[in-house]
XYZ file of C-alpha atoms in Angstrom:
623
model
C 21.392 33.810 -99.044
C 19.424 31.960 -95.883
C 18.603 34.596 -93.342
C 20.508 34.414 -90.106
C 17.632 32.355 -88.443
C 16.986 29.918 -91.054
C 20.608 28.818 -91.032
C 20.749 28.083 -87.337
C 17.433 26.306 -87.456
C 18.932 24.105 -90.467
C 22.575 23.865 -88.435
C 20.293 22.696 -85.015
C 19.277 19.717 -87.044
C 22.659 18.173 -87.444
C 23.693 19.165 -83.871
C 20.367 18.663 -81.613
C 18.648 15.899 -82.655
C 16.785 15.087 -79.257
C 16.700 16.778 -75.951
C 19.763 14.467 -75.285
C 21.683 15.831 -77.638
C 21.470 19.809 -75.937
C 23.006 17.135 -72.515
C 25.500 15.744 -74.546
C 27.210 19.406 -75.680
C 26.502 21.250 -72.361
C 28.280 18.868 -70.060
C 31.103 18.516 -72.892
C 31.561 22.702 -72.576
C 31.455 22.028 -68.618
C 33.734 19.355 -68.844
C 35.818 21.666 -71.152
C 35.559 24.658 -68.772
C 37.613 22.391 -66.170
C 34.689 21.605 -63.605
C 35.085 19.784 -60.636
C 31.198 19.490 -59.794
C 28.506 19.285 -62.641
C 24.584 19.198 -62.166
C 22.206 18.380 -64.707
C 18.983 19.031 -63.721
C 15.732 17.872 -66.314
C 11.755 18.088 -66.611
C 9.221 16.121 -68.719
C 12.968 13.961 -70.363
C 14.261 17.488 -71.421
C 11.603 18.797 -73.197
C 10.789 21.260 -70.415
C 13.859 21.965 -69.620
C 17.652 20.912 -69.700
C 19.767 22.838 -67.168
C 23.414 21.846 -66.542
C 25.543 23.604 -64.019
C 29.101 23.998 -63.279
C 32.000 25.390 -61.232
C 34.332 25.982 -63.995
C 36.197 28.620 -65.505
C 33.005 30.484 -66.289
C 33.254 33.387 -69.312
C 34.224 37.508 -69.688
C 30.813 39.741 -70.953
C 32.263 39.524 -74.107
C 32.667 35.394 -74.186
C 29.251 35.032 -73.257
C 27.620 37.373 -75.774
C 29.991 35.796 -78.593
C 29.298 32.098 -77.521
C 25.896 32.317 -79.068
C 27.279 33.370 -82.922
C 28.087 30.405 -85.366
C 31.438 29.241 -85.663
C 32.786 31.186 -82.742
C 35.127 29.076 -80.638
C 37.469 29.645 -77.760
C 38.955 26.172 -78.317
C 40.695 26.717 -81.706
C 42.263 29.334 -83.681
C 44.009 27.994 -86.800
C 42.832 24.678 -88.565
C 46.134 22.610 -88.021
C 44.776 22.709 -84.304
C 42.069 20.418 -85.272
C 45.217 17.251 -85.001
C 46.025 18.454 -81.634
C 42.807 18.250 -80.147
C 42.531 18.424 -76.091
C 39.003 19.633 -76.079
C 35.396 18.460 -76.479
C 34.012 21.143 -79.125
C 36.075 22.924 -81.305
C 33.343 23.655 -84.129
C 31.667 26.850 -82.568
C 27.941 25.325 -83.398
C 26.357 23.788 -80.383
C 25.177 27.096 -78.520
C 24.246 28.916 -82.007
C 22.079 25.936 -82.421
C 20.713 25.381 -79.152
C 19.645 29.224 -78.967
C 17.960 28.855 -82.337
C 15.692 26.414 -81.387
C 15.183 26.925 -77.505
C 14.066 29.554 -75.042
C 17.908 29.872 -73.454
C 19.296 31.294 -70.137
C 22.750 31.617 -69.542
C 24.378 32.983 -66.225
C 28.238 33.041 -65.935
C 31.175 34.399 -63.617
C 34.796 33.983 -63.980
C 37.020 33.965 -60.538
C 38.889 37.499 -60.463
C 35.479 39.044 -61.930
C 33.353 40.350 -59.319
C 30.035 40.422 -60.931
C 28.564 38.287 -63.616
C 26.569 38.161 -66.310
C 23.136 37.009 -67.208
C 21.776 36.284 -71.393
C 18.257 35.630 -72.440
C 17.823 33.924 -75.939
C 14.251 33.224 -77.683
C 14.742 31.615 -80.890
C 18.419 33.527 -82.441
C 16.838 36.519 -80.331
C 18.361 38.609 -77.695
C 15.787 39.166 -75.269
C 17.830 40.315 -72.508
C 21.683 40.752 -71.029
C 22.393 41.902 -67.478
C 25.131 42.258 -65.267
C 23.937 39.912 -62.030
C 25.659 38.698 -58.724
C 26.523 35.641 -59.286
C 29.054 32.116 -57.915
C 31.700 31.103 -60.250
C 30.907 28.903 -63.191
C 28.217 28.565 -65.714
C 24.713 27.972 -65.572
C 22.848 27.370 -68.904
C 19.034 26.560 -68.784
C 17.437 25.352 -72.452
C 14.081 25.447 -72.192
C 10.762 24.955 -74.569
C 13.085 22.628 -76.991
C 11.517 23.046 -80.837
C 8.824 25.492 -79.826
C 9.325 27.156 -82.715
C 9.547 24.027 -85.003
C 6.448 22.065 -84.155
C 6.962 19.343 -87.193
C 10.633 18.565 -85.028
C 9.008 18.481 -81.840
C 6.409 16.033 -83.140
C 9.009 13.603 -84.000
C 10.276 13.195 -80.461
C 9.752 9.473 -78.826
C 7.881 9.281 -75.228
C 9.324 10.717 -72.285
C 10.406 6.980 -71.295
C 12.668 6.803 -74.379
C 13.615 10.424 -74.658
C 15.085 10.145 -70.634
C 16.943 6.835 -71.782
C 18.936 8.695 -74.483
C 19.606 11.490 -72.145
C 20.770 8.916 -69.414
C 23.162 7.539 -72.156
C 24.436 10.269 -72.595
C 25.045 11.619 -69.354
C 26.786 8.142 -68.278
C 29.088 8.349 -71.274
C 30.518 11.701 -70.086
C 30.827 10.587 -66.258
C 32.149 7.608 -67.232
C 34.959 9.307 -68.957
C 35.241 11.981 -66.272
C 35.227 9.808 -63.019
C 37.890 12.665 -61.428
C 34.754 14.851 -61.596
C 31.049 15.013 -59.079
C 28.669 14.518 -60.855
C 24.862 14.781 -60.070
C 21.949 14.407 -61.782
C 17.733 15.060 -61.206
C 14.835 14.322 -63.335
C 11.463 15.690 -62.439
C 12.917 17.005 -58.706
C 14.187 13.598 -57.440
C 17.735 12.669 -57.528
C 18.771 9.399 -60.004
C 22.727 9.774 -59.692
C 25.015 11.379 -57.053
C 28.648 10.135 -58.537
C 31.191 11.668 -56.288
C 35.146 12.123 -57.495
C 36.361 8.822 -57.748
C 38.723 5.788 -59.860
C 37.352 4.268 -63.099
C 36.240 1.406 -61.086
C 34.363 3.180 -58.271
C 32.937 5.165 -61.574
C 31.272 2.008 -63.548
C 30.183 0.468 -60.347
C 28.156 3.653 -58.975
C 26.453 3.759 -62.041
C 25.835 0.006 -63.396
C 25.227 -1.390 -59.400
C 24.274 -4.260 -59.063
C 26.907 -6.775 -58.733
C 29.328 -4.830 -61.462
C 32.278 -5.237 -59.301
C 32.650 -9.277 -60.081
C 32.225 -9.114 -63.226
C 34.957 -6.827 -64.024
C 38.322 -7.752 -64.910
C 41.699 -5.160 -66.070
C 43.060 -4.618 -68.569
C 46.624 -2.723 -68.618
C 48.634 -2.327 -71.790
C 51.349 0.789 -72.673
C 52.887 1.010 -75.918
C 53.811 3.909 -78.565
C 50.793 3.642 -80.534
C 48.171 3.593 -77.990
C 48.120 3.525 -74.103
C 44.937 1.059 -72.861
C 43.291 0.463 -69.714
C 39.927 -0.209 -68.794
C 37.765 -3.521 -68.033
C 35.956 -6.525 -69.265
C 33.544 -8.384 -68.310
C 34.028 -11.889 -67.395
C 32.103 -14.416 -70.141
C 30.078 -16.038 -67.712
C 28.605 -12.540 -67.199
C 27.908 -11.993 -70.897
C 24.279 -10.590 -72.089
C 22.187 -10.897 -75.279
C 22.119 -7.088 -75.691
C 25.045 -4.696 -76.363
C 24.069 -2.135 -73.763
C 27.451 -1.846 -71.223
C 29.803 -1.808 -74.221
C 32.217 1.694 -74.454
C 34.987 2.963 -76.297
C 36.577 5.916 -75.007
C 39.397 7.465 -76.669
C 41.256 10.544 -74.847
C 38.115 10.705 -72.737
C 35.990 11.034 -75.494
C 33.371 8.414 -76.148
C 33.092 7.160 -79.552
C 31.600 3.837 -81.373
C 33.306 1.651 -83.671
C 32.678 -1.533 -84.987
C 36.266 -2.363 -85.997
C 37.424 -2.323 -82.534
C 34.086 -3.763 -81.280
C 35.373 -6.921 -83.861
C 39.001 -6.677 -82.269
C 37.134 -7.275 -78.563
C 34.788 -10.468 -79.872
C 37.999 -11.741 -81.883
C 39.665 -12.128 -78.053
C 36.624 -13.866 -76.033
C 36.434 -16.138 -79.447
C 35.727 -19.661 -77.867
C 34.425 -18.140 -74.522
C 30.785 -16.857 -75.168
C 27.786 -18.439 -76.230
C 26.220 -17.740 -79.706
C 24.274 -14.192 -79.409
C 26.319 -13.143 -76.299
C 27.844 -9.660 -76.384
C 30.301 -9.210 -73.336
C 30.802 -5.866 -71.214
C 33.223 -3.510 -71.715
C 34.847 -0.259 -70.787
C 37.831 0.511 -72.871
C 39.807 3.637 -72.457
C 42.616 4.487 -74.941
C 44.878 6.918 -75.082
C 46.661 7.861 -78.454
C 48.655 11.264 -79.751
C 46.014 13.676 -80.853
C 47.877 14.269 -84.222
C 46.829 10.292 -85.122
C 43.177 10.581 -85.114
C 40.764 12.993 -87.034
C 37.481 13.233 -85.272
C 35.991 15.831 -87.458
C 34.334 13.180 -89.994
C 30.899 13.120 -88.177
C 28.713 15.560 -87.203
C 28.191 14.203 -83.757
C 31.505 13.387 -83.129
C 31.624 10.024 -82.094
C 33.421 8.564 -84.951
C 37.008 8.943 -85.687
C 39.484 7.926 -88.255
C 42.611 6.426 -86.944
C 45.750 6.599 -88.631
C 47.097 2.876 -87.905
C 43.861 0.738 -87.121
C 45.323 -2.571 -88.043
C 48.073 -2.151 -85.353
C 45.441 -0.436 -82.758
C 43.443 -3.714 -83.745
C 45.975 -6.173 -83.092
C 46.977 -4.793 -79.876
C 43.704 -4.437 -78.549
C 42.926 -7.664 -79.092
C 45.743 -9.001 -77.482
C 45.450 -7.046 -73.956
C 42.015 -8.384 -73.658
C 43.259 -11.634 -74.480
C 46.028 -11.776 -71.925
C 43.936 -9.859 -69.459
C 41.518 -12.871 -69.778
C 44.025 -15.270 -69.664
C 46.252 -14.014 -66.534
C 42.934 -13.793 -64.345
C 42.749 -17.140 -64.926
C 39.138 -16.449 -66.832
C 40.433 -18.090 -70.443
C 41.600 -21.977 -70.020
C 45.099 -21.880 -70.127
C 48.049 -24.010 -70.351
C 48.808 -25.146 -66.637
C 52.558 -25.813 -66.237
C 52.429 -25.465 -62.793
C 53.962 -29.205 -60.866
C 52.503 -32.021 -58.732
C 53.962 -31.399 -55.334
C 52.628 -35.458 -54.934
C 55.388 -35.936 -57.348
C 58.172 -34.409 -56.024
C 61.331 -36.882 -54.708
C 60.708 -37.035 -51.402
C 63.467 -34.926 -49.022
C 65.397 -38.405 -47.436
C 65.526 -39.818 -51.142
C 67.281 -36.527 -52.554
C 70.651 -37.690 -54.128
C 70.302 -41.031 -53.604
C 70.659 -43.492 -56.589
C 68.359 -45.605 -57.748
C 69.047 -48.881 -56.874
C 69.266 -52.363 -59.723
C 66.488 -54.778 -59.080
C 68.007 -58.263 -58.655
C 66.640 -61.360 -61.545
C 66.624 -65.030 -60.175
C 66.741 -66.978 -63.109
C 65.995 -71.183 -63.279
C 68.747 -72.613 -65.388
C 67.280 -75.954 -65.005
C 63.903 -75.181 -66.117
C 62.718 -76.793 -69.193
C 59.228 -75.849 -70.493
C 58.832 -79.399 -72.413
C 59.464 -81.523 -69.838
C 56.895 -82.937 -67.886
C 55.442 -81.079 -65.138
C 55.877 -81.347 -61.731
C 53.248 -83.246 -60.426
C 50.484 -81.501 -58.826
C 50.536 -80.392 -55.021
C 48.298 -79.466 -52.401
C 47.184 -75.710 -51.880
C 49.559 -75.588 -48.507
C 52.445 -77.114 -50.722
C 51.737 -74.490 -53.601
C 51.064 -71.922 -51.736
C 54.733 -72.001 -49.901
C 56.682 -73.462 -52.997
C 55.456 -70.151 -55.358
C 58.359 -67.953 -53.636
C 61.440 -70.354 -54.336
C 61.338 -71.014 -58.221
C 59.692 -71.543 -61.342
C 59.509 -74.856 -61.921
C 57.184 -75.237 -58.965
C 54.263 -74.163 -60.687
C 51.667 -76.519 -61.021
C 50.455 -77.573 -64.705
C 47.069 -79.228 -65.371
C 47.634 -82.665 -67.413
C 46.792 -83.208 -70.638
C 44.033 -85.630 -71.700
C 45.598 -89.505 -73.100
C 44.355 -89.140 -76.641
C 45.912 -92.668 -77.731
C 42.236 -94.144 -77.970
C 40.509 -91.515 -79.431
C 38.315 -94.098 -81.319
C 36.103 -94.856 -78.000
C 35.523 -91.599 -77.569
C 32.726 -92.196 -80.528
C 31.569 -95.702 -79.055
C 27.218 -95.535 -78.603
C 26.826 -92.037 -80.562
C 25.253 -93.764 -83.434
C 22.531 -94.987 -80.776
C 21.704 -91.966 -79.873
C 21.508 -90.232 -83.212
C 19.059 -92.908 -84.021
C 16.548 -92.512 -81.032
C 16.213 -88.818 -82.461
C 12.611 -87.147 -83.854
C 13.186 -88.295 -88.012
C 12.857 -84.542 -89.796
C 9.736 -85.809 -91.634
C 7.913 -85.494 -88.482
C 8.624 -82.365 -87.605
C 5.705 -79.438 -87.856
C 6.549 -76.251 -88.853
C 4.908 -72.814 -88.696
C 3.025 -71.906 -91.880
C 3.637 -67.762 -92.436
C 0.761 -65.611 -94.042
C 1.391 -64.291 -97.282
C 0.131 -61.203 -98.388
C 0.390 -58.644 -101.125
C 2.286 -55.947 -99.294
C 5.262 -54.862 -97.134
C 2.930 -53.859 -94.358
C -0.172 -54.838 -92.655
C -3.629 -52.731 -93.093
C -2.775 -51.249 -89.203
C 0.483 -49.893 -89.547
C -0.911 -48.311 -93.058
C -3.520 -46.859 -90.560
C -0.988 -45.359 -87.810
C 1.650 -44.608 -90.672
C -0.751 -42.202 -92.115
C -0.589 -39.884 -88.800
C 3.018 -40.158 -87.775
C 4.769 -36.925 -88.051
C 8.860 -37.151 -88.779
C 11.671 -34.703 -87.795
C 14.231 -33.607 -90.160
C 17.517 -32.101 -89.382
C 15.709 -31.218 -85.951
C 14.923 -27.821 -87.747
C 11.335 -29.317 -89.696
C 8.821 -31.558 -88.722
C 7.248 -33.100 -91.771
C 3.341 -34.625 -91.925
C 1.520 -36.469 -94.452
C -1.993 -34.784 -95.176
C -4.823 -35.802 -97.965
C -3.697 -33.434 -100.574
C 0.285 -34.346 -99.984
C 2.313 -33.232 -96.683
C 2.788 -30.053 -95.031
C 6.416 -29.369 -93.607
C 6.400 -27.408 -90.252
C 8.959 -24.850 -88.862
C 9.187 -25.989 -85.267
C 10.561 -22.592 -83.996
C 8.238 -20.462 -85.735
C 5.558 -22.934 -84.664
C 6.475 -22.873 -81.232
C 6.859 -18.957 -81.038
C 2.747 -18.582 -82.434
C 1.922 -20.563 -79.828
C 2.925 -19.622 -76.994
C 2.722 -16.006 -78.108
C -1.060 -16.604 -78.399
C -1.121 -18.421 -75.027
C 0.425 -15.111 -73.286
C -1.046 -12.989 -74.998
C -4.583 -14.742 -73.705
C -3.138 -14.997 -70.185
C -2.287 -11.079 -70.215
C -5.671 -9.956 -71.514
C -8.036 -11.819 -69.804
C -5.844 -11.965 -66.421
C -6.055 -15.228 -65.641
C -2.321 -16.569 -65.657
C -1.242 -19.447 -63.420
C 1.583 -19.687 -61.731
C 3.887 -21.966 -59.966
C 5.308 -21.191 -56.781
C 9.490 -21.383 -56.284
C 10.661 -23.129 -53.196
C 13.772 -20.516 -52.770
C 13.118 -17.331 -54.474
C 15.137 -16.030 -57.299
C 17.606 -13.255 -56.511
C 18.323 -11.055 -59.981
C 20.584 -7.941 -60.003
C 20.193 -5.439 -62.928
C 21.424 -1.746 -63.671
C 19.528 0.748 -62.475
C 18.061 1.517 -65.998
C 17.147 -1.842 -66.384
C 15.133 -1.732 -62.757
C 12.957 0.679 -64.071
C 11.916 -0.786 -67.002
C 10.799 -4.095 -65.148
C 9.049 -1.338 -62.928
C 7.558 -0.148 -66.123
C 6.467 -3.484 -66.941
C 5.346 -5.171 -63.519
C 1.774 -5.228 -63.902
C 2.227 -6.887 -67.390
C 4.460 -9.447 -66.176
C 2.797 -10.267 -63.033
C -0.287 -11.199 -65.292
C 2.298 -13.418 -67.554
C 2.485 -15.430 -64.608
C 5.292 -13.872 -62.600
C 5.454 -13.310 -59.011
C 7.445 -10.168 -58.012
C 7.892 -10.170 -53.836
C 10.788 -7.398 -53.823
C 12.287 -4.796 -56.053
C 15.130 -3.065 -54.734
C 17.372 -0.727 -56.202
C 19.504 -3.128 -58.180
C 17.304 -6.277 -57.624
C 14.593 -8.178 -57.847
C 13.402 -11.307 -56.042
C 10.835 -13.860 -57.954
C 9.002 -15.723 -55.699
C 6.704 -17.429 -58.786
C 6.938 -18.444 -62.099
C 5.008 -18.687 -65.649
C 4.136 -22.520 -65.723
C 6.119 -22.990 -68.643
C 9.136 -20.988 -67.691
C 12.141 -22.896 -65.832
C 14.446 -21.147 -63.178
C 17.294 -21.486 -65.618
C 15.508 -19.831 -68.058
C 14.384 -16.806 -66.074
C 17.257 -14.220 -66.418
C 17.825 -14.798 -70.057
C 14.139 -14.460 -70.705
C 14.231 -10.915 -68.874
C 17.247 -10.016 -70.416
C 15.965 -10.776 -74.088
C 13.112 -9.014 -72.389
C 14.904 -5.694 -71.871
C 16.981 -5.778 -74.540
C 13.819 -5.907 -76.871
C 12.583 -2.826 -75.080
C 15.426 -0.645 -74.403
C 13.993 1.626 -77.561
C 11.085 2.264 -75.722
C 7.677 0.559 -74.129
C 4.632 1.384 -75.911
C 2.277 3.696 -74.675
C -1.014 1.657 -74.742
C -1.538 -1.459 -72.893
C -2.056 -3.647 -75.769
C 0.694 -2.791 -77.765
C 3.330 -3.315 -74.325
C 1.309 -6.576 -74.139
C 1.929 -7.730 -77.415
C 5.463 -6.362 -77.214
C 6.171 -8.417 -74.347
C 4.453 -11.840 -75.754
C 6.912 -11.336 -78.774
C 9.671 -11.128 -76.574
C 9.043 -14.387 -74.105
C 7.795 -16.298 -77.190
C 11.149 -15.798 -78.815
C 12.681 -16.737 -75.975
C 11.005 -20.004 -74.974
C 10.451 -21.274 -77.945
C 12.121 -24.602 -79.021
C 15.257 -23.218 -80.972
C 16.456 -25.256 -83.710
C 18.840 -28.262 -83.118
C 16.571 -29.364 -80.417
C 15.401 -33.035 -80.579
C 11.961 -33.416 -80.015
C 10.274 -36.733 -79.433
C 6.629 -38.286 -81.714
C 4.169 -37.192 -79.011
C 6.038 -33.259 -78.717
C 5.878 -33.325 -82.352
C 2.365 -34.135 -82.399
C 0.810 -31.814 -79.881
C 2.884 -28.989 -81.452
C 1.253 -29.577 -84.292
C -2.304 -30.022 -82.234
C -0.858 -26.599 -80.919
C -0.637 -24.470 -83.751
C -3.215 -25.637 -85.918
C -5.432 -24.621 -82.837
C -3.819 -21.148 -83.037
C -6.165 -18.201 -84.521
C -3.409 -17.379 -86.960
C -1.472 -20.277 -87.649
C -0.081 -19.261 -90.799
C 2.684 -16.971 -89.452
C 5.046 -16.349 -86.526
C 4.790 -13.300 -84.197
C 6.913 -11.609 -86.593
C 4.937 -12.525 -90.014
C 7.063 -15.312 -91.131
C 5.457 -18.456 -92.378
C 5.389 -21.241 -90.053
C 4.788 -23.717 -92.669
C 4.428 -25.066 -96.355
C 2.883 -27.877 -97.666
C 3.534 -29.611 -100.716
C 0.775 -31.827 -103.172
C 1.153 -34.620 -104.253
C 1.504 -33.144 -108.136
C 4.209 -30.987 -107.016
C 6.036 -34.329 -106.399
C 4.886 -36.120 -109.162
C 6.419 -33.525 -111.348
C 9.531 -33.553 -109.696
C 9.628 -36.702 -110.825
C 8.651 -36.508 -114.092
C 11.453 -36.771 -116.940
């Protein structure tokens, strides 16, 4: 048998991964104790400390000394209970796990109790427990996370990434909860104030930016499931999947099978790569889903997924559809082609035929008339027309009369010269040889394909591209010397606040990429200047490849965020395939990379070309 201590530090290290994972379960048990107003308050991304506090139900002397044991829950009593489900926890494991692992501090107070009471935990220990004076609610302070595993604590990311998770996680749980205030500070400044609000108001006080366009409802009430939520519009789509949630009774989960059910409804409306925005809320009978299958509880097993599928799909699709964001059918009529009001009722009436009995189209034509005469005869009848005569042909043989004189005064054939032509001994002359020899020749505008001494070499024009420019910014970074080119209106970019601070993160980088930054607002920045080889159209998708590359963290030294961030804008500007390019672009992208330092491979060790002999051909050849 594992000693009391052991267990719970084994237990911690399916529940608390990451300091993130102690914010996930403490604002669940706030959210759970029926909170109105929850504050999460962090140091150094959690590692310091993780304190969340709450105006809930708070606990009896006896709750808050039990809380702490394994497998002690106030949320279930018999396991049926498990498929009726209105809670966050239910396993009893989060606080035995936290307290295993942490230096803890818990102070609670219910309503009708006058006093409250106050726990210290060191590691499984009971340091202290007191009877203090004290507002209603819970306060629990995790402090010192892993001190007393250092191999764990080792394994944590930088700060940077470590607050990201623990933002993630504290916008899931508002973004379920938007009837609830919630606030949150990191290092003694303030990042979110989200007062008591609608869904809507929710995702737009904590995306900013221009959120509010993009978003479009959905609406759908059935037996099986109840949905509402929003999507984004496809115009708005990005290349990463960050603003994508599922939330099912207001608990956030991730699946890929609905995820499918969501792309299956924009098919035909995003570009290749795109992932659209969404926040999907659903609403089924607790006795249809099992969420006890993961540890961290953000799978579940439905009970019908092909019908949850199916009707997913279709709100988003007729969401799309009826706010006129999907092409549809237009049955809608022409006013333009509407009887007009005087002609309503009125039949149509029969045009009237004149008809020339008398005309006979093999007699002989009228003869011809002036242009007055014509001109006022073409209104009474048909035969008034006037017909151009035909040619006598009775003496056709003077038609013929002095030709043979003529033929005769012509040049006789023997005296005519003609051109001699050179004849050689092959198809081409000795100077297209000579410029055949260099020309370089696309194929499938994926490979570009040149003739060298020992045979050819066969180029991939993507990879090519990618090594260099990923050399040429990675030059420009580290010597500082980037040019620029000035915009004549600057660009005006919104991003999520998250997103803000990573291009603050990653300013001074940039700016030596060749980027100008004049402002950066809250959720906002304006570009006044360029990379030379960056276009205005290709700016936000180049920052949002940009970000999305990053979003698991910058690296800590200089060189490695400057390589990081020549990967990224070399993959982005780089000639994709399908593109044509013409002789001279193929040409100086060869010039290009064989100038390279490591022409071999891409940024991201794949070859960027083969070559082939001439005995490799031969052989294919050979019979």
């Amino acid at each position: 048998m594992l000693p009391d201590h052991v267990a719970n530090q084994i237990a911690a290290g399916e529940v608390v991964q990451r300091p993130a994972s102690v914010v996930k379960e403490l604002l669940e048990n706030a959210v759970d104790a029926k909170a109105t107003d929850i504050k999460l308050i962090i140091k150094d991304a959690g590692k310091s400390l993780v304190q969340v506090i709450d105006n809930g139900l708070g606990m009896s002397v006896t709750d808050a000394r039990l809380c702490f044991e394994r497998h002690a829950t106030s949320k279930i009593r018999l396991a049926e209970d498990l498929f009726s489900l209105n809670t966050k926890g239910f396993r009893g494991e989060a606080l035995a796990s936290i307290a295993a692992i942490a230096h803890v501090e818990m102070k609670t107070k219910q309503d009708q109790d006058e006093l409250g009471t106050h726990i210290v935990i060191e590691g499984s220990k009971f340091v202290s427990q007191e009877v203090a004076v004290l507002p209603k609610g819970t306060s629990f302070s995790v402090k010192n996370l892993f001190f007393n595993i250092p191999a764990r604590r080792n394994f944590l990311k930088s700060d940077t990434v470590e607050h990201r998770h623990i933002l993630d996680e504290f916008q899931r749980v508002a973004l379920a909860h938007p009837n609830i205030h919630f606030t949150m500070f990191h290092n003694g400044s303030e990042m979110f104030n989200l007062p008591a609000s609608n869904y809507r108001q929710r995702i737009v006080n904590i995306f900013s930016g221009k959120t509010n366009e993009k978003l479009v409802p959905i609406q759908e009430n059935t037996e099986i499931v109840g949905i509402q939520g929003f999507v984004s519009k496809p115009e708005f789509a990005k290349k990463n999947r960050g603003e994508q949630f599922f939330f099912v009774n207001d608990r956030f989960i991730k699946s890929g099978y609905l995820h499918h059910a969501i792309m299956a409804a924009y098919e035909g409306l995003l570009k290749d790569g795109s992932q659209p925005s969404y926040f999907i809320y659903l609403n089924v009978p607790p006795n249809t889903i099992d969420i006890n299958i993961h540890p961290t509880k953000t799978e579940i097993k439905f009970d019908d997924e092909h019908a949850l599928y199916a009707i997913l799909r279709s709100s988003v699709k007729h969401s799309l559809g009826q706010f006129n964001v999907a092409p549809v059918l237009d049955f809608d009529r022409d006013a333009n082609l509407d009887t007009p009001y005087d002609y309503e009722g009125k039949e149509a009436s029969m045009p009237l035929i004149q008809v020339n009995a008398n005309f006979n189209p093999f007699g002989d034509p009228a003869p011809a008339k002036s242009y007055s005469d014509r001109s006022s005869s073409y209104s009474s009848n048909a035969s008034s027309y006037n017909y151009t005569k035909k040619q006598d042909t009775s003496s056709w043989e003077g038609l013929y009369v002095g030709l043979k004189q003529e033929v005769e005064t012509l040049t006789p054939i023997e005296d005519i010269e003609f051109e001699s032509e050179e004849v050689t001994g092959s198809l081409f002359n000795d100077k297209e040889i000579e410029e055949a020899v260099h020309r370089t020749y696309q194929i499938h505008k994926k490979y570009i394909v040149s003739p060298i001494k020992s045979g050819m070499v066969i180029i991939d024009q993507q990879r090519a591209h990618q090594r260099v420019l990923y050399e040429q910014f990675l030059t420009n970074m580290t010597v500082n010397q980037a040019s620029s080119q000035q915009l004549l209106f600057p660009l005006n970019l919104y991003f999520s606040s998250t997103e803000i601070d990573l291009i603050v993160e990653l300013q001074l980088s940039l700016v030596n990429t060749g980027f100008v930054f004049e402002e950066i607002n809250e959720d906002s920045v304006v570009i006044s200047g360029l990379p030379v080889n960056v276009t205005e159209s290709e700016v936000s998708i180049l920052l949002e490849q940009l970000l999305s590359d990053l979003q698991d963290g910058i690296p800590e030294s200089s060189f490695s965020q400057n390589d990081s961030i020549a990967k990224s804008m070399a993959k982005s500007l780089a000639v994709k395939t399908g593109t044509y390019l013409t002789e001279k672009e193929q040409e100086n992208l060869l010039n290009g990379l064989f100038a390279c330092k490591e022409p071999n491979v891409s940024p991201f060790h794949k070859p960027t070309f083969i070559t082939m002999r001439v005995e490799d051909l031969d052989k294919k050849f050979a019979v």
